[in-house]
Amino acid sequence: ARTLSMARDIALKNGVRYAYTGNLHDEHGESTYCHACGTRLIGRDWYTMTEWNLQNGCCPACGTACAGVFENEPGHWGAKRQAVRIAAA
């Protein structure tokens, strides 16, 4: 966990605007922040969205556009179990 967090910090310090830690519980490292002012735009806790602070794809605090294509409202994502069927070879 510590190594992934350090890798994320290095990426951010070297100009990667949206770097995430994955496969570990790190609400700060899983969330999306405005690269201009640091406001949390999309809060994530594992697979659950905890915050949605985008207005037409922009930061509500400073108006900077966030890279990506966003709906006006968040989807209904979250931890969902899905049945998987693996065919025999």
mmCIF file with all atom_site columns, C-alpha atoms in Angstrom:
data_model
loop_
_atom_site.group_PDB
_atom_site.id
_atom_site.type_symbol
_atom_site.label_atom_id
_atom_site.label_alt_id
_atom_site.label_comp_id
_atom_site.label_asym_id
_atom_site.label_entity_id
_atom_site.label_seq_id
_atom_site.pdbx_PDB_ins_code
_atom_site.Cartn_x
_atom_site.Cartn_y
_atom_site.Cartn_z
_atom_site.occupancy
_atom_site.B_iso_or_equiv
_atom_site.pdbx_formal_charge
_atom_site.auth_seq_id
_atom_site.auth_comp_id
_atom_site.auth_asym_id
_atom_site.auth_atom_id
_atom_site.pdbx_PDB_model_num
ATOM 1  C CA . ALA A 1 1  ? 0.000   0.000   0.000   1.00 0.00 ? 1  ALA A CA 1
ATOM 2  C CA . ARG A 1 2  ? 2.758   2.409   0.906   1.00 0.00 ? 2  ARG A CA 1
ATOM 3  C CA . THR A 1 3  ? 4.649   1.725   -2.340  1.00 0.00 ? 3  THR A CA 1
ATOM 4  C CA . LEU A 1 4  ? 1.548   2.440   -4.451  1.00 0.00 ? 4  LEU A CA 1
ATOM 5  C CA . SER A 1 5  ? 0.884   5.666   -2.561  1.00 0.00 ? 5  SER A CA 1
ATOM 6  C CA . MET A 1 6  ? 4.499   6.736   -3.092  1.00 0.00 ? 6  MET A CA 1
ATOM 7  C CA . ALA A 1 7  ? 4.240   5.902   -6.812  1.00 0.00 ? 7  ALA A CA 1
ATOM 8  C CA . ARG A 1 8  ? 1.087   8.031   -7.054  1.00 0.00 ? 8  ARG A CA 1
ATOM 9  C CA . ASP A 1 9  ? 2.826   10.943  -5.329  1.00 0.00 ? 9  ASP A CA 1
ATOM 10 C CA . ILE A 1 10 ? 5.794   10.680  -7.716  1.00 0.00 ? 10 ILE A CA 1
ATOM 11 C CA . ALA A 1 11 ? 3.456   10.628  -10.729 1.00 0.00 ? 11 ALA A CA 1
ATOM 12 C CA . LEU A 1 12 ? 1.571   13.711  -9.514  1.00 0.00 ? 12 LEU A CA 1
ATOM 13 C CA . LYS A 1 13 ? 4.815   15.594  -8.815  1.00 0.00 ? 13 LYS A CA 1
ATOM 14 C CA . ASN A 1 14 ? 5.975   14.795  -12.357 1.00 0.00 ? 14 ASN A CA 1
ATOM 15 C CA . GLY A 1 15 ? 2.942   16.201  -14.142 1.00 0.00 ? 15 GLY A CA 1
ATOM 16 C CA . VAL A 1 16 ? 0.491   13.294  -14.267 1.00 0.00 ? 16 VAL A CA 1
ATOM 17 C CA . ARG A 1 17 ? -2.768  15.071  -13.476 1.00 0.00 ? 17 ARG A CA 1
ATOM 18 C CA . TYR A 1 18 ? -4.910  12.058  -12.657 1.00 0.00 ? 18 TYR A CA 1
ATOM 19 C CA . ALA A 1 19 ? -3.001  9.254   -10.930 1.00 0.00 ? 19 ALA A CA 1
ATOM 20 C CA . TYR A 1 20 ? -4.783  6.680   -8.796  1.00 0.00 ? 20 TYR A CA 1
ATOM 21 C CA . THR A 1 21 ? -3.859  3.933   -6.394  1.00 0.00 ? 21 THR A CA 1
ATOM 22 C CA . GLY A 1 22 ? -5.683  0.729   -7.171  1.00 0.00 ? 22 GLY A CA 1
ATOM 23 C CA . ASN A 1 23 ? -6.403  -2.614  -5.577  1.00 0.00 ? 23 ASN A CA 1
ATOM 24 C CA . LEU A 1 24 ? -6.140  -1.227  -2.062  1.00 0.00 ? 24 LEU A CA 1
ATOM 25 C CA . HIS A 1 25 ? -8.369  0.768   0.250   1.00 0.00 ? 25 HIS A CA 1
ATOM 26 C CA . ASP A 1 26 ? -7.171  4.358   -0.143  1.00 0.00 ? 26 ASP A CA 1
ATOM 27 C CA . GLU A 1 27 ? -10.073 6.798   -0.416  1.00 0.00 ? 27 GLU A CA 1
ATOM 28 C CA . HIS A 1 28 ? -7.722  9.730   -1.048  1.00 0.00 ? 28 HIS A CA 1
ATOM 29 C CA . GLY A 1 29 ? -5.755  7.905   -3.760  1.00 0.00 ? 29 GLY A CA 1
ATOM 30 C CA . GLU A 1 30 ? -8.901  6.532   -5.439  1.00 0.00 ? 30 GLU A CA 1
ATOM 31 C CA . SER A 1 31 ? -10.585 9.920   -5.786  1.00 0.00 ? 31 SER A CA 1
ATOM 32 C CA . THR A 1 32 ? -10.317 12.536  -8.543  1.00 0.00 ? 32 THR A CA 1
ATOM 33 C CA . TYR A 1 33 ? -9.106  16.038  -7.697  1.00 0.00 ? 33 TYR A CA 1
ATOM 34 C CA . CYS A 1 34 ? -9.007  19.258  -9.703  1.00 0.00 ? 34 CYS A CA 1
ATOM 35 C CA . HIS A 1 35 ? -5.462  19.663  -10.985 1.00 0.00 ? 35 HIS A CA 1
ATOM 36 C CA . ALA A 1 36 ? -5.723  23.458  -10.681 1.00 0.00 ? 36 ALA A CA 1
ATOM 37 C CA . CYS A 1 37 ? -7.087  24.004  -7.159  1.00 0.00 ? 37 CYS A CA 1
ATOM 38 C CA . GLY A 1 38 ? -7.154  20.560  -5.487  1.00 0.00 ? 38 GLY A CA 1
ATOM 39 C CA . THR A 1 39 ? -10.922 20.363  -4.902  1.00 0.00 ? 39 THR A CA 1
ATOM 40 C CA . ARG A 1 40 ? -12.171 16.774  -4.732  1.00 0.00 ? 40 ARG A CA 1
ATOM 41 C CA . LEU A 1 41 ? -14.321 16.284  -7.818  1.00 0.00 ? 41 LEU A CA 1
ATOM 42 C CA . ILE A 1 42 ? -15.203 12.597  -7.596  1.00 0.00 ? 42 ILE A CA 1
ATOM 43 C CA . GLY A 1 43 ? -14.925 10.849  -4.244  1.00 0.00 ? 43 GLY A CA 1
ATOM 44 C CA . ARG A 1 44 ? -14.477 7.091   -4.330  1.00 0.00 ? 44 ARG A CA 1
ATOM 45 C CA . ASP A 1 45 ? -14.357 4.480   -1.595  1.00 0.00 ? 45 ASP A CA 1
ATOM 46 C CA . TRP A 1 46 ? -13.579 1.152   -3.226  1.00 0.00 ? 46 TRP A CA 1
ATOM 47 C CA . TYR A 1 47 ? -16.275 0.879   -5.928  1.00 0.00 ? 47 TYR A CA 1
ATOM 48 C CA . THR A 1 48 ? -18.677 3.354   -4.340  1.00 0.00 ? 48 THR A CA 1
ATOM 49 C CA . MET A 1 49 ? -18.864 7.007   -5.347  1.00 0.00 ? 49 MET A CA 1
ATOM 50 C CA . THR A 1 50 ? -19.024 9.131   -2.220  1.00 0.00 ? 50 THR A CA 1
ATOM 51 C CA . GLU A 1 51 ? -18.987 12.560  -3.914  1.00 0.00 ? 51 GLU A CA 1
ATOM 52 C CA . TRP A 1 52 ? -19.836 14.008  -7.322  1.00 0.00 ? 52 TRP A CA 1
ATOM 53 C CA . ASN A 1 53 ? -18.713 17.611  -7.642  1.00 0.00 ? 53 ASN A CA 1
ATOM 54 C CA . LEU A 1 54 ? -18.627 18.272  -11.378 1.00 0.00 ? 54 LEU A CA 1
ATOM 55 C CA . GLN A 1 55 ? -20.589 20.967  -13.171 1.00 0.00 ? 55 GLN A CA 1
ATOM 56 C CA . ASN A 1 56 ? -20.597 20.316  -16.920 1.00 0.00 ? 56 ASN A CA 1
ATOM 57 C CA . GLY A 1 57 ? -17.264 18.503  -16.553 1.00 0.00 ? 57 GLY A CA 1
ATOM 58 C CA . CYS A 1 58 ? -15.676 21.386  -14.656 1.00 0.00 ? 58 CYS A CA 1
ATOM 59 C CA . CYS A 1 59 ? -14.535 22.059  -11.104 1.00 0.00 ? 59 CYS A CA 1
ATOM 60 C CA . PRO A 1 60 ? -17.238 23.984  -9.210  1.00 0.00 ? 60 PRO A CA 1
ATOM 61 C CA . ALA A 1 61 ? -14.613 25.897  -7.206  1.00 0.00 ? 61 ALA A CA 1
ATOM 62 C CA . CYS A 1 62 ? -12.415 27.291  -9.988  1.00 0.00 ? 62 CYS A CA 1
ATOM 63 C CA . GLY A 1 63 ? -14.106 26.335  -13.285 1.00 0.00 ? 63 GLY A CA 1
ATOM 64 C CA . THR A 1 64 ? -11.183 24.280  -14.629 1.00 0.00 ? 64 THR A CA 1
ATOM 65 C CA . ALA A 1 65 ? -12.239 21.514  -17.023 1.00 0.00 ? 65 ALA A CA 1
ATOM 66 C CA . CYS A 1 66 ? -11.539 17.958  -15.882 1.00 0.00 ? 66 CYS A CA 1
ATOM 67 C CA . ALA A 1 67 ? -10.207 15.691  -18.635 1.00 0.00 ? 67 ALA A CA 1
ATOM 68 C CA . GLY A 1 68 ? -12.845 13.177  -19.684 1.00 0.00 ? 68 GLY A CA 1
ATOM 69 C CA . VAL A 1 69 ? -16.445 12.961  -20.777 1.00 0.00 ? 69 VAL A CA 1
ATOM 70 C CA . PHE A 1 70 ? -18.929 13.256  -17.944 1.00 0.00 ? 70 PHE A CA 1
ATOM 71 C CA . GLU A 1 71 ? -22.685 13.060  -17.609 1.00 0.00 ? 71 GLU A CA 1
ATOM 72 C CA . ASN A 1 72 ? -24.410 15.829  -15.660 1.00 0.00 ? 72 ASN A CA 1
ATOM 73 C CA . GLU A 1 73 ? -25.378 13.343  -12.950 1.00 0.00 ? 73 GLU A CA 1
ATOM 74 C CA . PRO A 1 74 ? -23.338 10.402  -11.653 1.00 0.00 ? 74 PRO A CA 1
ATOM 75 C CA . GLY A 1 75 ? -24.258 6.877   -12.659 1.00 0.00 ? 75 GLY A CA 1
ATOM 76 C CA . HIS A 1 76 ? -25.418 4.253   -10.210 1.00 0.00 ? 76 HIS A CA 1
ATOM 77 C CA . TRP A 1 77 ? -22.131 2.438   -9.857  1.00 0.00 ? 77 TRP A CA 1
ATOM 78 C CA . GLY A 1 78 ? -20.955 0.505   -6.882  1.00 0.00 ? 78 GLY A CA 1
ATOM 79 C CA . ALA A 1 79 ? -19.848 -2.871  -5.709  1.00 0.00 ? 79 ALA A CA 1
ATOM 80 C CA . LYS A 1 80 ? -21.964 -5.314  -7.657  1.00 0.00 ? 80 LYS A CA 1
ATOM 81 C CA . ARG A 1 81 ? -21.605 -9.052  -7.888  1.00 0.00 ? 81 ARG A CA 1
ATOM 82 C CA . GLN A 1 82 ? -22.033 -10.397 -11.369 1.00 0.00 ? 82 GLN A CA 1
ATOM 83 C CA . ALA A 1 83 ? -22.357 -14.032 -12.280 1.00 0.00 ? 83 ALA A CA 1
ATOM 84 C CA . VAL A 1 84 ? -19.543 -15.283 -14.492 1.00 0.00 ? 84 VAL A CA 1
ATOM 85 C CA . ARG A 1 85 ? -19.768 -18.445 -16.531 1.00 0.00 ? 85 ARG A CA 1
ATOM 86 C CA . ILE A 1 86 ? -16.546 -19.966 -17.776 1.00 0.00 ? 86 ILE A CA 1
ATOM 87 C CA . ALA A 1 87 ? -16.939 -22.493 -20.548 1.00 0.00 ? 87 ALA A CA 1
ATOM 88 C CA . ALA A 1 88 ? -14.901 -25.677 -20.377 1.00 0.00 ? 88 ALA A CA 1
ATOM 89 C CA . ALA A 1 89 ? -12.088 -25.865 -22.926 1.00 0.00 ? 89 ALA A CA 1
#
